[in-house]
Amino acid sequence: MKFRSIILSALCGLAVSAAMTSCSDDDDDYDPFEYGSKIALPEHRGYVLNEGSYQMNNASIAFFDAVADTTTSKEYDLYYVQNGRQLGDTGQDIIIYNDNVYVIVYGSNYIAKLNKAGIEQCRHTFPDNHGKPRYAVADDGKLYVTTVGGYILRLNADDLTLEADCIVGKTPERIVEEDGVLYVAIGNSYDYTSTSNKMAIVSTDNFNDNYVKYVEVMDNTQLVAANDNYVAVQGYGADWTNTPLWIYDIKSGKAFDTGEYATYVSEIDGSDKFFCVYSMTDWNTYQTTNTYFYYDPLKKTKEDITSKVVSFNKELASSSIYGLSKGKNGSIYLLQTLYKGGNGTVYHFTSDFANCKSFTSWGQNPKKVVLFD
């Protein structure tokens, strides 16, 4: 047996089970060490960004086989393995664009471009006037990043150089792009001296302060999710206690309150519906009750599917949900946290919620899942 085959066999034993097939000598098309990886990676891979605990410098990236829904039998921080240093403090967002990974680390104040194996290519550190980074979206060779200083920044996706900035209001949070238009949640300033009940709308063709439009929604917007016709908007209210769900109709340019509450929202490919999670916590008892539902903005109706979701794991009725990510073919990833109590769990549901697989996130506070095609 060749020396490479010996190393390959050893590492495949640590990698996900489906990667072992990819690691076989019969597979000549796929190299599990592609892009300079120091560890065998599955061909069809997903990454989990673990936020970590604030100021603990323990943000991390785990990897898994996106077909088999299996992860390593031993804890690996992919970023540390590939780069020889910690990712940093507070992993905030992660996206995939043009086969590269872009990760925002809020506490450490940077965005990094990684190759497909998680090896850093370059990074952008944010100056004081822009403030620390929050969330990102990519379009037409550019990255658009929100920062707590009140900006959206446009960065070149190749080398992360700053090309332009646009002021939208204090503490912009999540951002989405649909047909060349950016929709941005405008949050509550972190010093609590002001709040906003606006969602900002910016065209990528007219990326300028003078062309920013606003739509009134709830106070302290935090989350936006978009499909072809609608933008779902979620917020926490001026006092961080309410989580109303609003819908913005792209064609009419009007927004309405659904009367529902949501903590996390995701669009569903090929549908106008949104998948929603509402976590209601009684802060006297610290008991959480989770409700899972579809919201149809065209019919203005809600379909409760809580029983389908919790049938696979009763803990999902009351456990702490920390993130929600869209998978392939209409599937959904739910990310459960134990906070500082241990590693989180990733649940992957099929589009009809007829099946579910789960695996450890290998890190604290799993925030988001991204997949390579």
XYZ file of C-alpha atoms in Angstrom:
373
model
C 0.000 0.000 0.000
C 1.317 3.431 -0.899
C 2.195 5.863 1.895
C -0.521 8.276 0.741
C -3.086 5.490 0.977
C -2.066 4.781 4.575
C -2.493 8.421 5.571
C -5.695 8.611 3.630
C -7.175 5.586 5.372
C -6.263 6.949 8.797
C -7.811 10.333 8.162
C -10.898 8.889 6.571
C -11.519 7.031 9.822
C -11.805 10.413 11.511
C -13.823 12.039 8.755
C -17.515 11.598 8.152
C -18.763 8.186 7.161
C -19.814 9.184 3.659
C -16.363 10.659 3.100
C -14.949 7.144 3.407
C -16.555 6.324 0.087
C -14.996 9.414 -1.416
C -11.689 8.370 0.123
C -11.625 4.996 -1.626
C -8.910 4.258 -4.175
C -11.649 3.621 -6.753
C -12.698 7.261 -6.797
C -10.315 9.035 -9.166
C -12.384 12.202 -9.577
C -12.435 13.485 -6.025
C -9.496 14.422 -3.811
C -10.433 14.699 -0.095
C -7.342 16.898 0.372
C -8.307 19.340 -2.368
C -7.525 23.065 -2.052
C -4.578 22.255 0.202
C -6.641 20.727 3.004
C -4.684 19.212 5.887
C -7.561 16.888 6.728
C -9.768 14.634 4.608
C -13.002 16.426 3.780
C -16.198 14.904 2.386
C -17.024 15.616 -1.242
C -20.477 16.986 -0.443
C -19.762 19.112 2.568
C -21.505 21.565 4.793
C -20.077 23.926 7.364
C -21.522 24.916 10.742
C -20.538 28.290 12.176
C -20.438 28.118 15.958
C -20.740 31.585 17.450
C -19.000 30.558 20.655
C -19.423 32.573 23.846
C -18.852 36.314 23.830
C -15.287 37.346 24.720
C -14.195 33.708 25.075
C -12.373 33.557 21.705
C -14.021 30.212 20.933
C -15.873 30.754 17.657
C -15.330 27.769 15.372
C -16.324 26.060 12.133
C -17.337 22.398 12.061
C -17.809 20.355 8.891
C -20.154 17.510 8.000
C -21.215 15.335 5.108
C -24.211 17.089 3.591
C -25.595 13.909 2.004
C -25.268 11.498 4.913
C -25.791 14.135 7.628
C -22.848 12.765 9.584
C -19.919 14.548 11.162
C -16.560 13.533 12.557
C -16.268 11.154 15.504
C -13.800 13.576 17.074
C -14.118 17.322 17.567
C -12.419 19.390 14.881
C -12.374 23.157 14.491
C -11.801 23.301 10.753
C -10.464 26.850 10.800
C -7.909 26.010 13.491
C -6.805 22.816 11.731
C -6.310 24.560 8.405
C -4.887 27.876 9.621
C -3.126 27.097 12.907
C -4.971 29.776 14.916
C -8.353 30.416 16.475
C -11.168 31.882 14.404
C -11.707 34.493 17.136
C -14.450 35.999 19.250
C -18.137 35.691 18.278
C -18.753 34.070 14.914
C -21.535 36.239 13.498
C -22.261 35.134 9.924
C -21.034 32.800 7.200
C -21.919 32.660 3.501
C -20.714 30.780 0.431
C -20.172 32.629 -2.827
C -18.340 31.467 -5.970
C -17.012 28.399 -4.117
C -15.420 30.528 -1.407
C -16.433 30.879 2.231
C -16.828 34.280 3.840
C -17.007 34.385 7.618
C -17.725 37.401 9.821
C -16.255 37.424 13.325
C -17.969 40.222 15.208
C -15.929 40.434 18.407
C -12.630 40.128 16.549
C -13.835 42.738 14.045
C -13.087 41.178 10.672
C -14.424 39.320 7.651
C -12.265 36.617 6.088
C -12.347 34.890 2.731
C -11.619 31.162 2.979
C -11.203 28.679 0.173
C -13.387 25.585 -0.091
C -11.208 23.766 2.448
C -11.420 26.554 5.030
C -7.942 27.990 4.414
C -7.874 31.775 4.774
C -7.028 33.759 1.640
C -7.427 37.320 2.877
C -9.333 39.412 5.411
C -10.741 42.895 5.962
C -10.583 44.550 9.370
C -13.134 47.269 10.066
C -12.093 50.785 11.168
C -13.744 52.563 14.084
C -15.899 54.835 11.939
C -17.589 51.871 10.266
C -17.939 49.837 13.443
C -17.880 46.101 13.893
C -19.399 43.821 11.231
C -22.717 42.012 11.547
C -24.051 40.209 8.455
C -23.217 39.819 4.770
C -24.733 39.000 1.400
C -23.064 38.603 -2.017
C -24.114 39.719 -5.488
C -22.344 40.256 -8.819
C -18.802 39.953 -7.481
C -19.429 42.147 -4.439
C -20.030 41.591 -0.742
C -22.422 43.826 1.154
C -21.716 43.889 4.904
C -23.705 45.629 7.634
C -21.795 47.304 10.466
C -22.845 48.703 13.824
C -21.680 52.156 12.789
C -24.792 52.410 10.625
C -23.334 51.377 7.297
C -23.598 48.867 4.522
C -20.114 48.367 3.067
C -19.464 47.124 -0.448
C -16.346 44.975 -0.637
C -14.718 43.328 -3.629
C -15.406 39.607 -3.227
C -11.975 38.646 -4.606
C -9.672 40.588 -2.291
C -12.074 42.198 0.244
C -10.987 45.720 -0.601
C -13.498 48.431 0.330
C -15.205 49.965 -2.696
C -18.005 52.052 -1.211
C -20.122 52.631 1.865
C -23.720 53.646 2.368
C -25.287 54.990 5.573
C -28.650 53.382 6.362
C -29.200 54.044 10.076
C -28.011 52.938 13.487
C -27.149 49.283 13.902
C -28.189 47.587 10.659
C -28.492 43.859 11.231
C -29.386 41.088 8.760
C -29.324 41.811 5.060
C -30.708 39.976 2.017
C -30.543 40.597 -1.732
C -33.312 39.976 -4.239
C -33.083 41.021 -7.907
C -30.351 43.582 -7.263
C -32.071 45.144 -4.264
C -30.786 44.998 -0.688
C -33.254 44.729 2.188
C -31.763 45.576 5.575
C -33.117 45.247 9.110
C -32.392 48.404 11.115
C -31.962 47.489 14.764
C -31.730 49.160 18.132
C -28.552 51.139 18.841
C -26.438 49.244 21.356
C -26.403 52.171 23.762
C -30.233 52.046 23.749
C -30.463 55.802 23.122
C -32.554 55.351 20.003
C -34.547 52.787 18.133
C -35.911 52.415 14.632
C -39.066 50.962 13.160
C -37.635 50.855 9.659
C -36.391 48.398 7.061
C -33.934 49.977 4.625
C -34.073 49.303 0.881
C -31.024 49.995 -1.300
C -30.454 49.235 -4.984
C -27.024 47.815 -5.782
C -27.047 49.993 -8.930
C -27.562 53.164 -6.873
C -25.505 52.309 -3.821
C -25.535 55.744 -2.279
C -26.881 57.440 0.865
C -29.167 59.610 -1.255
C -31.022 56.639 -2.726
C -31.868 54.737 0.465
C -35.588 54.108 0.940
C -37.324 53.068 4.135
C -40.429 51.087 5.014
C -42.059 51.323 8.428
C -42.418 47.998 10.235
C -41.940 47.096 13.923
C -39.393 48.626 16.298
C -35.885 47.176 16.445
C -35.921 44.996 13.336
C -33.418 42.147 13.433
C -34.082 39.683 10.649
C -35.086 39.752 6.993
C -35.746 36.824 4.642
C -36.755 37.234 0.990
C -38.302 35.300 -1.864
C -39.368 36.527 -5.306
C -42.408 38.455 -4.098
C -42.120 39.093 -0.373
C -39.708 40.024 2.395
C -40.374 38.670 5.878
C -39.276 41.049 8.640
C -38.848 40.119 12.293
C -37.926 42.330 15.219
C -37.800 42.577 19.006
C -39.606 45.836 19.700
C -38.158 48.846 21.486
C -37.798 46.926 24.760
C -36.567 43.617 23.270
C -39.653 41.735 24.487
C -41.815 41.470 21.354
C -41.020 39.458 18.241
C -43.695 40.401 15.692
C -43.607 39.104 12.117
C -44.253 41.554 9.309
C -44.397 41.037 5.548
C -43.256 43.495 2.893
C -44.908 43.048 -0.498
C -42.206 43.829 -3.073
C -44.651 44.560 -5.910
C -46.966 46.892 -3.997
C -44.239 48.431 -1.844
C -46.379 48.043 1.273
C -45.795 46.218 4.557
C -48.286 44.651 6.940
C -48.296 43.100 10.391
C -49.187 39.403 10.173
C -50.391 39.292 13.769
C -47.992 36.399 14.331
C -44.767 36.199 16.307
C -41.497 34.657 15.151
C -37.954 34.329 16.414
C -36.389 32.874 13.257
C -37.629 32.950 9.668
C -36.419 31.307 6.454
C -37.619 31.547 2.878
C -38.594 28.354 1.055
C -37.237 27.887 -2.459
C -39.936 27.776 -5.130
C -42.606 29.074 -2.779
C -43.935 32.346 -1.408
C -44.241 30.732 2.019
C -41.846 31.246 4.914
C -40.840 28.729 7.579
C -40.959 30.281 11.041
C -39.908 29.406 14.578
C -41.374 31.201 17.567
C -39.642 30.629 20.894
C -41.570 32.045 23.822
C -39.717 32.068 27.148
C -41.245 32.660 30.567
C -38.416 34.553 32.259
C -39.817 33.754 35.701
C -39.454 30.012 35.173
C -37.038 30.070 32.190
C -39.363 27.619 30.466
C -39.368 27.899 26.668
C -42.179 26.837 24.374
C -41.399 26.511 20.661
C -43.938 26.796 17.874
C -43.096 25.903 14.275
C -45.216 27.081 11.372
C -45.449 28.114 7.731
C -46.701 31.567 6.912
C -48.292 32.201 3.513
C -48.170 35.972 2.756
C -50.426 35.662 -0.290
C -53.250 34.026 1.642
C -52.202 35.661 4.939
C -52.538 32.322 6.706
C -50.518 30.302 9.200
C -50.065 26.506 9.147
C -48.870 25.116 12.467
C -46.497 22.151 12.002
C -45.182 21.915 15.568
C -46.382 18.337 15.959
C -44.439 17.237 12.856
C -41.208 18.872 14.031
C -41.252 17.675 17.648
C -42.295 14.132 16.714
C -38.628 13.387 15.963
C -37.283 14.880 19.175
C -39.501 15.992 22.041
C -36.762 18.375 23.229
C -37.450 20.597 20.233
C -40.718 21.585 21.903
C -38.865 23.413 24.671
C -35.134 23.542 23.911
C -33.261 26.707 22.963
C -33.155 27.253 19.201
C -30.180 29.413 18.193
C -30.357 29.378 14.415
C -32.315 28.403 11.338
C -30.762 27.725 7.921
C -32.118 26.781 4.526
C -30.928 23.478 3.075
C -31.246 21.949 -0.382
C -34.515 20.826 -1.954
C -36.574 22.778 0.531
C -35.019 21.154 3.596
C -34.416 23.020 6.863
C -31.633 23.006 9.462
C -32.585 23.804 13.055
C -29.685 24.640 15.378
C -30.092 23.925 19.073
C -27.841 25.421 21.753
C -26.815 24.515 25.273
C -25.135 27.927 25.578
C -22.010 27.429 27.720
C -23.233 23.997 28.792
C -21.701 22.130 25.855
C -21.813 21.549 22.137
C -24.978 22.299 20.223
C -26.990 20.017 17.958
C -27.919 20.375 14.283
C -31.258 18.921 13.126
C -31.840 18.469 9.398
C -35.470 18.091 8.307
C -36.698 17.141 4.856
C -38.979 19.604 3.068
C -42.126 17.744 4.159
C -40.832 17.231 7.725
C -41.255 13.490 7.242
C -37.665 12.714 8.190
C -34.964 14.157 10.425
C -31.282 13.482 11.070
C -29.150 15.122 13.724
C -25.499 15.514 14.665
C -23.330 17.528 17.047
C -22.202 21.006 16.077
C -18.840 20.466 17.804
C -19.037 23.932 19.304
C -21.006 26.344 21.465
C -23.999 28.230 20.075
C -24.320 26.927 16.503
C -25.565 29.851 14.446
C -25.718 28.953 10.774
C -25.260 26.119 8.271
C -23.966 26.659 4.738
C -23.607 24.087 1.949
C -21.463 23.692 -1.142
C -23.246 22.669 -4.342
